[in-house]
Short mmCIF file of N, CA and C in Angstrom, two decimals:
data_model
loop_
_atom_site.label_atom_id
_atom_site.label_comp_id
_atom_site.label_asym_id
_atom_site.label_seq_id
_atom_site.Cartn_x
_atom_site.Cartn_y
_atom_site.Cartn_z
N UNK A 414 148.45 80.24 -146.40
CA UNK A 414 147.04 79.93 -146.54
C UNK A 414 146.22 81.18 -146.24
N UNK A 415 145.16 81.71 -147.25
CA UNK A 415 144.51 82.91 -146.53
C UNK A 415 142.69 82.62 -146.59
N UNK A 416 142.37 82.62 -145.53
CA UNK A 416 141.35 82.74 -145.13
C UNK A 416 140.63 84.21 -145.13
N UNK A 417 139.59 84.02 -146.29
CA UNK A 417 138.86 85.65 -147.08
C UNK A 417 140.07 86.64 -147.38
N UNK A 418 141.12 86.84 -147.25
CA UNK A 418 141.90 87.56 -147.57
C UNK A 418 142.57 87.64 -145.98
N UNK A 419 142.20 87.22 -145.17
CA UNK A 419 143.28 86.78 -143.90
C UNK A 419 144.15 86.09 -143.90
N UNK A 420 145.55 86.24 -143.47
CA UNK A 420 145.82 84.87 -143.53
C UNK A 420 145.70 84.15 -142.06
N UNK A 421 145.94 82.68 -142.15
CA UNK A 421 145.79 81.52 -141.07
C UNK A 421 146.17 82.71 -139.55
N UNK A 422 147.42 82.68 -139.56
CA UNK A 422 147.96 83.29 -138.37
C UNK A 422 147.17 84.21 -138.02
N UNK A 423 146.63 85.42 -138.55
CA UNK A 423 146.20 86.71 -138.31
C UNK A 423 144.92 86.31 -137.74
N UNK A 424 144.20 85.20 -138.60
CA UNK A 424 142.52 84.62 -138.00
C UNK A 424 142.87 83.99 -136.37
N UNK A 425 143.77 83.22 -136.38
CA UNK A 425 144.07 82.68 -134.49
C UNK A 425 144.04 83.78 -134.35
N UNK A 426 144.80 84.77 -134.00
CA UNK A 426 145.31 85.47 -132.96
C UNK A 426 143.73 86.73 -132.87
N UNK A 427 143.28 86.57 -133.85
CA UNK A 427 141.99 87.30 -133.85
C UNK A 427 141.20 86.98 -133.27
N UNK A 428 140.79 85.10 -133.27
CA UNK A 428 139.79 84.40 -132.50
C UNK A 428 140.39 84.69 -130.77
N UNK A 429 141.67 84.34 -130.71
CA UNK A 429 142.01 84.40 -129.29
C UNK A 429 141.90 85.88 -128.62
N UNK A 430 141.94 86.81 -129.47
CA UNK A 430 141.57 88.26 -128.73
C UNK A 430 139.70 88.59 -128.79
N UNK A 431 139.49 87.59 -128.95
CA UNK A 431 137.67 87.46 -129.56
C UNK A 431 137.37 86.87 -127.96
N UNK A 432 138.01 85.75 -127.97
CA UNK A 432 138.10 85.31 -126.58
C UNK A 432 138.27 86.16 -125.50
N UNK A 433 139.89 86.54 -125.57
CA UNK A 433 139.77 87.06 -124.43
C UNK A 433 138.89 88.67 -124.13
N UNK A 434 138.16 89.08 -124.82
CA UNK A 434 137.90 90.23 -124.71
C UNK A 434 136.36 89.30 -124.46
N UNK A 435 135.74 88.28 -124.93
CA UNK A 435 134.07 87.61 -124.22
C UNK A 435 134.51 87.35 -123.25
N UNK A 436 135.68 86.75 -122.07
CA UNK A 436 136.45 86.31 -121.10
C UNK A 436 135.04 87.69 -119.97
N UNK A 437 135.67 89.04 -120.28
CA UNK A 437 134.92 89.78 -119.67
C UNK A 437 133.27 89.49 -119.36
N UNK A 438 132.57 89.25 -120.49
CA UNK A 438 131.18 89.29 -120.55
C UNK A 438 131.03 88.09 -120.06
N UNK A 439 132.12 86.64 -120.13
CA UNK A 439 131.76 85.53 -119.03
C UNK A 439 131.68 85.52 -117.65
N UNK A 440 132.54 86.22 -116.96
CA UNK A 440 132.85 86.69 -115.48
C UNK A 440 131.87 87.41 -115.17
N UNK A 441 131.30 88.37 -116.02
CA UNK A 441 130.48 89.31 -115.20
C UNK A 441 129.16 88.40 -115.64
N UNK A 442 128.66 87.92 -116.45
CA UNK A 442 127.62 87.03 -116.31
C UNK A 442 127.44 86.01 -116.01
N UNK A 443 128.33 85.52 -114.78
CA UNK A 443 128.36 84.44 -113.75
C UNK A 443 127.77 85.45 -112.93
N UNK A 444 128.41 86.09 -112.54
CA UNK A 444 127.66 87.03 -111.08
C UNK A 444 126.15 87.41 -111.96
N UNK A 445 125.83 87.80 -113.22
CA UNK A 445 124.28 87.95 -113.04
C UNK A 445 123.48 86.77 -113.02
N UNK A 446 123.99 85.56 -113.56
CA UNK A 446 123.49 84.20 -113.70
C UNK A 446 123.20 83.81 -112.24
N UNK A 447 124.25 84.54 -111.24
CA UNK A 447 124.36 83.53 -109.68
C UNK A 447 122.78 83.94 -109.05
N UNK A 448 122.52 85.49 -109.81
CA UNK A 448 121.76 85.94 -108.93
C UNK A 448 120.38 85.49 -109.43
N UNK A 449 120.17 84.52 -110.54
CA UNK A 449 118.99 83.93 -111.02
C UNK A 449 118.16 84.83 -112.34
N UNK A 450 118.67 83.78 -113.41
CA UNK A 450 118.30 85.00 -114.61
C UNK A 450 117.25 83.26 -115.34
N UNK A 451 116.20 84.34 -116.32
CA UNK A 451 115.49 83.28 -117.24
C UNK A 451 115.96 83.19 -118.47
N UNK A 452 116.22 82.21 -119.13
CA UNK A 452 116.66 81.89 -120.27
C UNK A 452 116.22 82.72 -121.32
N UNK A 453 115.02 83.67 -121.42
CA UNK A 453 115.14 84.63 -122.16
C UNK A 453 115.47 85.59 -121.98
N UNK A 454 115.65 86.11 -120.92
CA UNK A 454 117.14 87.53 -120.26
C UNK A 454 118.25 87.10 -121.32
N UNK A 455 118.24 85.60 -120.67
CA UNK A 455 120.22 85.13 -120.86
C UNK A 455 120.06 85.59 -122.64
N UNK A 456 119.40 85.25 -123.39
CA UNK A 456 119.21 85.78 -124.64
C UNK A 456 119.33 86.70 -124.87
N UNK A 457 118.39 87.61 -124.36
CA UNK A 457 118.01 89.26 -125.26
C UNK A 457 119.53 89.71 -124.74
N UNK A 458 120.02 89.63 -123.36
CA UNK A 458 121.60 89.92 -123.28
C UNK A 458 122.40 89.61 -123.77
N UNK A 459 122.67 88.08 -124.22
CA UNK A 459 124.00 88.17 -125.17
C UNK A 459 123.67 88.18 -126.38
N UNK A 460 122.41 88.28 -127.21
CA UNK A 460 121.94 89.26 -128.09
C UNK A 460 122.96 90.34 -128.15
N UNK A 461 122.27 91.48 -127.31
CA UNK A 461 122.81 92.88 -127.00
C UNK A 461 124.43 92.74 -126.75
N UNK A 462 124.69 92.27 -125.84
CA UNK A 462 126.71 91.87 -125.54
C UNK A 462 126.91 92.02 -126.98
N UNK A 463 126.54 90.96 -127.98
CA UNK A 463 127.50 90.46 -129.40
C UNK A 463 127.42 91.76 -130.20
N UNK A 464 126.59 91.94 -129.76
CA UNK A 464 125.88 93.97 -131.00
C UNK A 464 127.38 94.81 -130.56
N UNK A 465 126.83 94.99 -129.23
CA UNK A 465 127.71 95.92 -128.50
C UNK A 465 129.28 95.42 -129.05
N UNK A 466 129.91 94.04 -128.97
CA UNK A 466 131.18 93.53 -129.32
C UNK A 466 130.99 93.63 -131.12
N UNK A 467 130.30 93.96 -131.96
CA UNK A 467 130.48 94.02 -132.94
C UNK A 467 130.84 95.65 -132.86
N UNK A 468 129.95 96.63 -132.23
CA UNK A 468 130.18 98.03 -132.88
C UNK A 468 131.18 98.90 -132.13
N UNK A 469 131.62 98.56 -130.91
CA UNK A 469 132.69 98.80 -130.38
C UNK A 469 133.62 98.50 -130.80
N UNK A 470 134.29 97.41 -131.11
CA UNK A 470 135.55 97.44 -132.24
C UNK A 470 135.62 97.93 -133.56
N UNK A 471 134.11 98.14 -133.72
CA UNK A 471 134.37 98.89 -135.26
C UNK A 471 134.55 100.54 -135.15
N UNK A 472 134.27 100.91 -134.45
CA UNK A 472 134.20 102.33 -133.96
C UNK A 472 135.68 102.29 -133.68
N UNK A 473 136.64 101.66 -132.57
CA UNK A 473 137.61 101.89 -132.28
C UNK A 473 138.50 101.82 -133.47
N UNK A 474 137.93 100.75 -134.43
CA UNK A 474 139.00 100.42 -135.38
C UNK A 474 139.33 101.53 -136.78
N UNK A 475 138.26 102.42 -136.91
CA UNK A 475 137.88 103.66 -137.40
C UNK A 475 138.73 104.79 -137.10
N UNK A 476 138.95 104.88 -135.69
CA UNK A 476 140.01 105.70 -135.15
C UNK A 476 141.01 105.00 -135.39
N UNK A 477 141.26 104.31 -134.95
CA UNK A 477 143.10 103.71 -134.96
C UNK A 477 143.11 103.75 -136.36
N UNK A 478 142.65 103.25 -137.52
CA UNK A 478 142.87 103.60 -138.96
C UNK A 478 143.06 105.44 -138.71
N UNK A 479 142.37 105.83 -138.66
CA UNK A 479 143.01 107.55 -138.81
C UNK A 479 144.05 108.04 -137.96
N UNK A 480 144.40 107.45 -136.67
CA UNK A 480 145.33 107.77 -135.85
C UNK A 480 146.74 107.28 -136.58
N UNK A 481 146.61 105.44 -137.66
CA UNK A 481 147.22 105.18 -138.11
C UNK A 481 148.10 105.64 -139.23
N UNK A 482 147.08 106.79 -140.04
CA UNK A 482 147.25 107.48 -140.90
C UNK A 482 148.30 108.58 -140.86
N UNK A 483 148.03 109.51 -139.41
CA UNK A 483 148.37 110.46 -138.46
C UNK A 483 149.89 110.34 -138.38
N UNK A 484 150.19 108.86 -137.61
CA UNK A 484 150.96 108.53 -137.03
C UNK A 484 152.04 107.64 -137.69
N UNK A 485 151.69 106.97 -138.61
CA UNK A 485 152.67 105.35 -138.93
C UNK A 485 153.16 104.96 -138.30
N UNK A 486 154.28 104.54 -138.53
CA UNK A 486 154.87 103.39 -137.83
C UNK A 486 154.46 103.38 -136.02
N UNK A 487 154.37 105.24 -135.62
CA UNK A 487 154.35 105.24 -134.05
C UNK A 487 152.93 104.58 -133.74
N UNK A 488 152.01 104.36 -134.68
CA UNK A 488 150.79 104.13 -134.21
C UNK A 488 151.21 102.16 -133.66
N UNK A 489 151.72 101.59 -134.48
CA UNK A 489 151.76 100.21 -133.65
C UNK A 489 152.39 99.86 -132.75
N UNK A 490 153.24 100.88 -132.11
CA UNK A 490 153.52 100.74 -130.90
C UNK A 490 152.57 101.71 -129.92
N UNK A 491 151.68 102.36 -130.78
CA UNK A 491 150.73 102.93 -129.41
C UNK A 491 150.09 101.76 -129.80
N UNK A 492 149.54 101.10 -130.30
CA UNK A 492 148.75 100.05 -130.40
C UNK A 492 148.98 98.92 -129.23
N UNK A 493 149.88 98.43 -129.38
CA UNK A 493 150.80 97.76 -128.33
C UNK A 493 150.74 98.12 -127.18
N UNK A 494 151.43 99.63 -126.60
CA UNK A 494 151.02 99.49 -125.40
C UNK A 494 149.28 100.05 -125.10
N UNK A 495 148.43 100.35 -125.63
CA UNK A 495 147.25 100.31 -125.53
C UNK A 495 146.94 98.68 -125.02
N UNK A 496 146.98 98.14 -125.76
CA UNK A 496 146.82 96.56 -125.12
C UNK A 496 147.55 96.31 -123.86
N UNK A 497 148.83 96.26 -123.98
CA UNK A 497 149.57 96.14 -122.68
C UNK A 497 148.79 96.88 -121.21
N UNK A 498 147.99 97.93 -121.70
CA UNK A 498 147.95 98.95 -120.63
C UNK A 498 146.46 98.43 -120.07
N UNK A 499 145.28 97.89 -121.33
CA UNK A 499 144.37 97.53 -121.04
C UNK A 499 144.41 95.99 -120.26
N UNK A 500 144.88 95.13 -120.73
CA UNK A 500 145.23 93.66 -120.50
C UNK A 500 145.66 94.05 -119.12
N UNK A 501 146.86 95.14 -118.30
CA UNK A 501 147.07 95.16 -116.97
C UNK A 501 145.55 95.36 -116.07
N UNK A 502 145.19 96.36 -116.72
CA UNK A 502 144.02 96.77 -116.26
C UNK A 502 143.02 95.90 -115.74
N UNK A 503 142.80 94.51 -116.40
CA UNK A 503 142.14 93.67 -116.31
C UNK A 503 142.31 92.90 -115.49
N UNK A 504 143.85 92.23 -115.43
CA UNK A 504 144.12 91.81 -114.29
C UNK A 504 143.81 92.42 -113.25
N UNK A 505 144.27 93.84 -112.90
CA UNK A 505 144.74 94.46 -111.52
C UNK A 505 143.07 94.75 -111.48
N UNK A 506 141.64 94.69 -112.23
CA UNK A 506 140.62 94.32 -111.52
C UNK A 506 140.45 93.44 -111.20
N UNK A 507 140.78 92.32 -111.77
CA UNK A 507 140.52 91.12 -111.30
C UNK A 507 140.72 90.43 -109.89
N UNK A 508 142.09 91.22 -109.76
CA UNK A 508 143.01 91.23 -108.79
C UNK A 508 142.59 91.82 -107.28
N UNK A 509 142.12 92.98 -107.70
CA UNK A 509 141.65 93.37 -106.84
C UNK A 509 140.03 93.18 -106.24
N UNK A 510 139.62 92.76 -107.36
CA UNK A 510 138.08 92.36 -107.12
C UNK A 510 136.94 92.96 -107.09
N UNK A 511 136.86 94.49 -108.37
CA UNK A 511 136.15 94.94 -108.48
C UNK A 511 135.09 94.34 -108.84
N UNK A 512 133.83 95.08 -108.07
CA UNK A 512 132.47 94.01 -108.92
C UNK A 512 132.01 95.18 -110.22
N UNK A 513 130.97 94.28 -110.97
CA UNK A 513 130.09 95.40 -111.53
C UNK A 513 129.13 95.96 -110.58
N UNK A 514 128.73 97.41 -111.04
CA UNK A 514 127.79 98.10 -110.25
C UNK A 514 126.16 97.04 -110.35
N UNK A 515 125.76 97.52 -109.40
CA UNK A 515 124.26 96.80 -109.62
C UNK A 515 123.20 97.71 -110.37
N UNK A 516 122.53 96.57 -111.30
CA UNK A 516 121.78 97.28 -111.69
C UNK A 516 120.76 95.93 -112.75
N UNK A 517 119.22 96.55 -113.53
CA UNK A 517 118.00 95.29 -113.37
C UNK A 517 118.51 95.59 -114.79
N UNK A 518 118.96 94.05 -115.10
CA UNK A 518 119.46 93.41 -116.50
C UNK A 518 118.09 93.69 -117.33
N UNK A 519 116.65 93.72 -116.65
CA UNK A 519 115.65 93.84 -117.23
C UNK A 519 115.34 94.89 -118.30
N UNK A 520 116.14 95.87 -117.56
CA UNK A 520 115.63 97.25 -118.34
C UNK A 520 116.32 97.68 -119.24
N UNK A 521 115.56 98.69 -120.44
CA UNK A 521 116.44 99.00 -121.69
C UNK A 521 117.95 99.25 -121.08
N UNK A 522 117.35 100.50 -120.35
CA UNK A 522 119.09 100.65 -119.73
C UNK A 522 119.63 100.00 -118.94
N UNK A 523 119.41 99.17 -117.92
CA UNK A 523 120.70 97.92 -117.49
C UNK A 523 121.04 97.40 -118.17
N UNK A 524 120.28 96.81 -119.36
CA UNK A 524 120.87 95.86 -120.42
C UNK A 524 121.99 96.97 -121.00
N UNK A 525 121.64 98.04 -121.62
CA UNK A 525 122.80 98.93 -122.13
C UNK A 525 123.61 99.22 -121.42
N UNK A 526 123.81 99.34 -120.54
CA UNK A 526 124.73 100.17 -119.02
C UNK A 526 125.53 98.86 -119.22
N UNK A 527 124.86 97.31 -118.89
CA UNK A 527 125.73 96.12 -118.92
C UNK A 527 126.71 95.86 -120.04
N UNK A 528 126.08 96.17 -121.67
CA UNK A 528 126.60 95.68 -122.40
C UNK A 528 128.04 96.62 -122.47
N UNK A 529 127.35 97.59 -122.78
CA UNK A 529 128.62 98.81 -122.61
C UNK A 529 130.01 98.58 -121.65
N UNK A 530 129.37 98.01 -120.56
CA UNK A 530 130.24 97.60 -119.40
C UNK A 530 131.57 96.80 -120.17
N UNK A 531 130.74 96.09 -120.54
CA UNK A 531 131.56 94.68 -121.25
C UNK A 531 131.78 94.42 -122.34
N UNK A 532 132.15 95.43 -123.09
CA UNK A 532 132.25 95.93 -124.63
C UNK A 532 132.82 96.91 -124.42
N UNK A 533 133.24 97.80 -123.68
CA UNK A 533 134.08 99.06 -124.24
C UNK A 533 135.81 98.55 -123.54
N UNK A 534 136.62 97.33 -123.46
CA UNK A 534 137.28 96.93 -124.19
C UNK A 534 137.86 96.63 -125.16
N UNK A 535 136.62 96.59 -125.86
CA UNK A 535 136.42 96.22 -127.16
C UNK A 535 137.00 97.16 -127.95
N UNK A 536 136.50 97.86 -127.90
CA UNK A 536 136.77 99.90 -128.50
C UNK A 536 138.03 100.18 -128.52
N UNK A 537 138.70 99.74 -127.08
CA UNK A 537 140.29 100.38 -127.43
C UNK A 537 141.05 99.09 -128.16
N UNK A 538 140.84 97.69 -127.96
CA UNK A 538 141.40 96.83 -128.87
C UNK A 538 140.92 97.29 -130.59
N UNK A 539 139.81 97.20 -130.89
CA UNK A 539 139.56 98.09 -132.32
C UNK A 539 140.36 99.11 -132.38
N UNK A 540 140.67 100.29 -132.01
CA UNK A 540 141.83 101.14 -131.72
C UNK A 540 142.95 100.27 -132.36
N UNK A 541 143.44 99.17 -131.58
CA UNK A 541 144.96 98.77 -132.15
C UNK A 541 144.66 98.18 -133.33
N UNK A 542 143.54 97.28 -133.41
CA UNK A 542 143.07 97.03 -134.62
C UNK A 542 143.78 97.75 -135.72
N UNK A 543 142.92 98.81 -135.70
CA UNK A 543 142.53 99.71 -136.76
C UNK A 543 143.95 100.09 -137.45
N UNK A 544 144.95 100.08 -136.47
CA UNK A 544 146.13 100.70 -137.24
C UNK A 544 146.89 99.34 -138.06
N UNK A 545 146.70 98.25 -137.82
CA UNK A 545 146.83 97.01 -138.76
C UNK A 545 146.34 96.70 -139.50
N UNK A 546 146.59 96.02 -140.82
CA UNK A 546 146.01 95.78 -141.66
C UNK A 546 145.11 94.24 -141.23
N UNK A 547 144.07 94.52 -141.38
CA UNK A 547 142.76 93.39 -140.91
C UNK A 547 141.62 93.95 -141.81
N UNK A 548 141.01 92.71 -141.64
CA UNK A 548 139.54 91.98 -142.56
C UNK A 548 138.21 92.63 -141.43
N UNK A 549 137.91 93.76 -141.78
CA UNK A 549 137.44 94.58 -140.36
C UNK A 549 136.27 93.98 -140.28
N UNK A 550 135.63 93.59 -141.38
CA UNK A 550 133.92 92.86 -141.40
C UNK A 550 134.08 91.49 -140.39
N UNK A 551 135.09 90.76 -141.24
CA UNK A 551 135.53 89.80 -140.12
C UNK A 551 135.98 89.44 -138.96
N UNK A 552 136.68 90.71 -138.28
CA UNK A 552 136.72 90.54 -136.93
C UNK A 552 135.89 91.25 -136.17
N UNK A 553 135.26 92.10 -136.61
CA UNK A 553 134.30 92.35 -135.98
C UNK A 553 132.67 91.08 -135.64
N UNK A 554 132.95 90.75 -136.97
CA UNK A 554 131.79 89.51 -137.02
C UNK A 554 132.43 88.58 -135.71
N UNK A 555 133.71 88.11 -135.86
CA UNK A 555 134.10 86.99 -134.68
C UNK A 555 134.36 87.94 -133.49
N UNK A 556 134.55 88.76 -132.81
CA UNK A 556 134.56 89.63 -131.99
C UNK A 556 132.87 89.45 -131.50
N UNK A 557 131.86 89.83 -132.05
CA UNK A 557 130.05 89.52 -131.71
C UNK A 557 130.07 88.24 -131.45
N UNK A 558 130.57 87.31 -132.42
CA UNK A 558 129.98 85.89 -132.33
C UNK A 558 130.72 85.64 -130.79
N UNK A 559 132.01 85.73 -130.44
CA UNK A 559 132.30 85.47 -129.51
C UNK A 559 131.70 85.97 -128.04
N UNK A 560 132.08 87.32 -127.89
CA UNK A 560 131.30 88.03 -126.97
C UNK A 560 130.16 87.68 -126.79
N UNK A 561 128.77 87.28 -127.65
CA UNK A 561 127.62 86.84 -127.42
C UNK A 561 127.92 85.42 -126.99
N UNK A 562 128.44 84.70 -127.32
CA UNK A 562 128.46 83.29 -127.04
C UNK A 562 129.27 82.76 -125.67
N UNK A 563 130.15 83.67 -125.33
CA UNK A 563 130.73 83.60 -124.13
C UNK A 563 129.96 84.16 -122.78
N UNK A 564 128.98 84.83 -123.27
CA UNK A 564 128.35 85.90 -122.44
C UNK A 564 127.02 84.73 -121.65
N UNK A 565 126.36 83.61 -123.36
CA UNK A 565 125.52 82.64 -122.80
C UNK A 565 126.05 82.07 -121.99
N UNK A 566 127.73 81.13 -122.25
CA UNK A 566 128.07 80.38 -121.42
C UNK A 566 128.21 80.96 -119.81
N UNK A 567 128.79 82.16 -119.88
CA UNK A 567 128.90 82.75 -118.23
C UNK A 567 127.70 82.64 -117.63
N UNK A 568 126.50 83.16 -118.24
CA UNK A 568 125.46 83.53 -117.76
C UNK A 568 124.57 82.10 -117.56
N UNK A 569 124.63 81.25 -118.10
CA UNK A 569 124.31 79.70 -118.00
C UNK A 569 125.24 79.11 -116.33
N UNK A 570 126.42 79.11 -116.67
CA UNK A 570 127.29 78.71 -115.86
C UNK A 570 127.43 79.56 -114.50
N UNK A 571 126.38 80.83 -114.46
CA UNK A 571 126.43 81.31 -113.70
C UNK A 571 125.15 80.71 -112.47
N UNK A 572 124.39 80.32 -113.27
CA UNK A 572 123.26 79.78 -112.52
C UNK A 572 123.67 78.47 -111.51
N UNK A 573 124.83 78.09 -112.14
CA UNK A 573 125.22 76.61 -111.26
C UNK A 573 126.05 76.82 -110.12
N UNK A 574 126.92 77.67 -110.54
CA UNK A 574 128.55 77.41 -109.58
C UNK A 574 128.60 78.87 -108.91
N UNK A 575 129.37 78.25 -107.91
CA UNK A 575 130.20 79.55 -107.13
C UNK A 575 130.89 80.67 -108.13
N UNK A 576 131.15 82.10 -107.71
CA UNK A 576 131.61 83.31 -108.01
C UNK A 576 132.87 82.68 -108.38
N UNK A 577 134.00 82.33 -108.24
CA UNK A 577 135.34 82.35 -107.96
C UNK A 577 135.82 81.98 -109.64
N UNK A 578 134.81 81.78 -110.39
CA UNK A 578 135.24 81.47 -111.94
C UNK A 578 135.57 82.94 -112.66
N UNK A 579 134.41 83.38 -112.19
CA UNK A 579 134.48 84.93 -112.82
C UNK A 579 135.81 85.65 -112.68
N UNK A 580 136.21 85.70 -111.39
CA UNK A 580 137.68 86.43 -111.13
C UNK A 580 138.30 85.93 -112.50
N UNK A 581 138.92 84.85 -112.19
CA UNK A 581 139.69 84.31 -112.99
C UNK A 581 139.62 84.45 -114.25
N UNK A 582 138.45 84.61 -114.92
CA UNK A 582 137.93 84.81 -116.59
C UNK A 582 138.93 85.95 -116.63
N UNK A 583 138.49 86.41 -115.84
CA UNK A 583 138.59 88.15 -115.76
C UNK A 583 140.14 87.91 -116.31
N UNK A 584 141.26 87.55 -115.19
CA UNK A 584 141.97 87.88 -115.14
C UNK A 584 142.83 87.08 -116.27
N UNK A 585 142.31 85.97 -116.95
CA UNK A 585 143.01 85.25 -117.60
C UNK A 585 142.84 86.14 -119.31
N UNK A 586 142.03 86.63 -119.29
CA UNK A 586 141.68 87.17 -120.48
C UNK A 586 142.15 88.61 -120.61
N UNK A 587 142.68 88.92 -118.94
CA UNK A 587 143.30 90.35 -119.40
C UNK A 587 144.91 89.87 -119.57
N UNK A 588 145.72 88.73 -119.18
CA UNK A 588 147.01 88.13 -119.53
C UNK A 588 146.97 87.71 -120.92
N UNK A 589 146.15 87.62 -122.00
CA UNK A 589 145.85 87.11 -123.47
C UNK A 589 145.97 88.42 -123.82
N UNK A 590 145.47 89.67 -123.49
CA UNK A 590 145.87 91.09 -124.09
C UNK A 590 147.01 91.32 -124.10
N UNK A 591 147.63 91.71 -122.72
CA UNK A 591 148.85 91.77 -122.43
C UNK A 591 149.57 91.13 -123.06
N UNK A 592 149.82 89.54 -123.61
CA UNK A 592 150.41 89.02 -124.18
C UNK A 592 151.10 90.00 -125.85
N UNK A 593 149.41 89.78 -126.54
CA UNK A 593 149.30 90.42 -127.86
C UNK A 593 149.95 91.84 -127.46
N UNK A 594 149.99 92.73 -126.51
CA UNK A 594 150.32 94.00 -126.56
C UNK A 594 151.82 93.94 -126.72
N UNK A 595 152.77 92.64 -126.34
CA UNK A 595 153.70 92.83 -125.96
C UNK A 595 154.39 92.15 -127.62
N UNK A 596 153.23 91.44 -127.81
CA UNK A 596 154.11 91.12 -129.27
C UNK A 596 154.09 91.87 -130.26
N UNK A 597 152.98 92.70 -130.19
CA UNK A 597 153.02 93.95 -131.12
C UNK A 597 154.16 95.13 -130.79
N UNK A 598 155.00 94.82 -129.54
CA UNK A 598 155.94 95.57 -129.40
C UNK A 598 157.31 95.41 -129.85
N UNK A 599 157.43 94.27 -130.03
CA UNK A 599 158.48 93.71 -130.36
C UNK A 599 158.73 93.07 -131.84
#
């Protein structure tokens, strides 16, 4: 079955790395939600998040196409462990419990400093991207839609509940990389 010239399989595993890479922008916008945001912040930010998750994977995926070029076959196993290496990464913050730096979601630049924060994941997964054959309009499109939409729910859900969700986003969405890194290895 191919979906726009995707097929079925390639679209899951795209939505689920769409996920886990908004996983980030949910966790960290519980902690800005906890600290009391207005429903048009929570906007103009995951606005900005979905931009940022659209042009960060396209940028990365730009390189990994030329690295792919460079390299062949070695590029999908750098691809692979690029994920593997990022996905640890995520955990072992999670793990350890780095926060984001502080800074006023208000301003051109906190909003950029934030999005960046939580989007340049994005960049090195586009990286592995890039050296696979993918529908780049399209995952980049579900890559934004997600990231923005995960970013409302954190930042919504941040206004209600205790911190202790965020860890976990964190860390569950860097075990969904890791996963993909390891099947691209094998």
């Amino acid at each position: 079955m191919h979906v726009s010239g995707v097929e079925l399989g390639q679209l899951v595993t795209i939505i689920i790395m769409a996920i886990a890479l908004g996983l980030d922008a949910f966790s960290l916008g519980i902690g800005i939600g906890m600290k009391g945001i207005r429903l048009l912040d929570i906007l103009k930010i995951s606005l900005v998040i979905g931009l940022f998750h659209i042009i960060m994977p396209l940028m990365g995926m730009f390189m990994g196409q030329y690295v792919s070029l460079l390299l062949g076959n070695v590029a999908t196993a750098a691809g692979g462990c690029l994920l593997i290496l990022l996905g640890s990464h995520m955990v072992y913050s999670s793990i350890r419990g780095e926060e984001a730096t502080s800074f006023d979601h208000r301003t051109l630049w906190g909003l950029m400093i934030f999005s960046l924060s939580v989007s340049i994941d994005s960049f090195s997964v586009g990286v592995s991207l890039g050296m696979f054959a993918t529908d780049i309009v399209l995952t980049v499109l579900i890559f934004g839609l997600f990231g923005g939409l995960l970013s409302i729910a954190g930042l919504l859900v941040g206004r209600r509940v205790s911190g202790w969700v965020g860890e976990y986003g964190e860390a569950f969405g860097g075990l969904i990389l890791l996963a993909f890194g390891i099947k691209f290895l094998l």
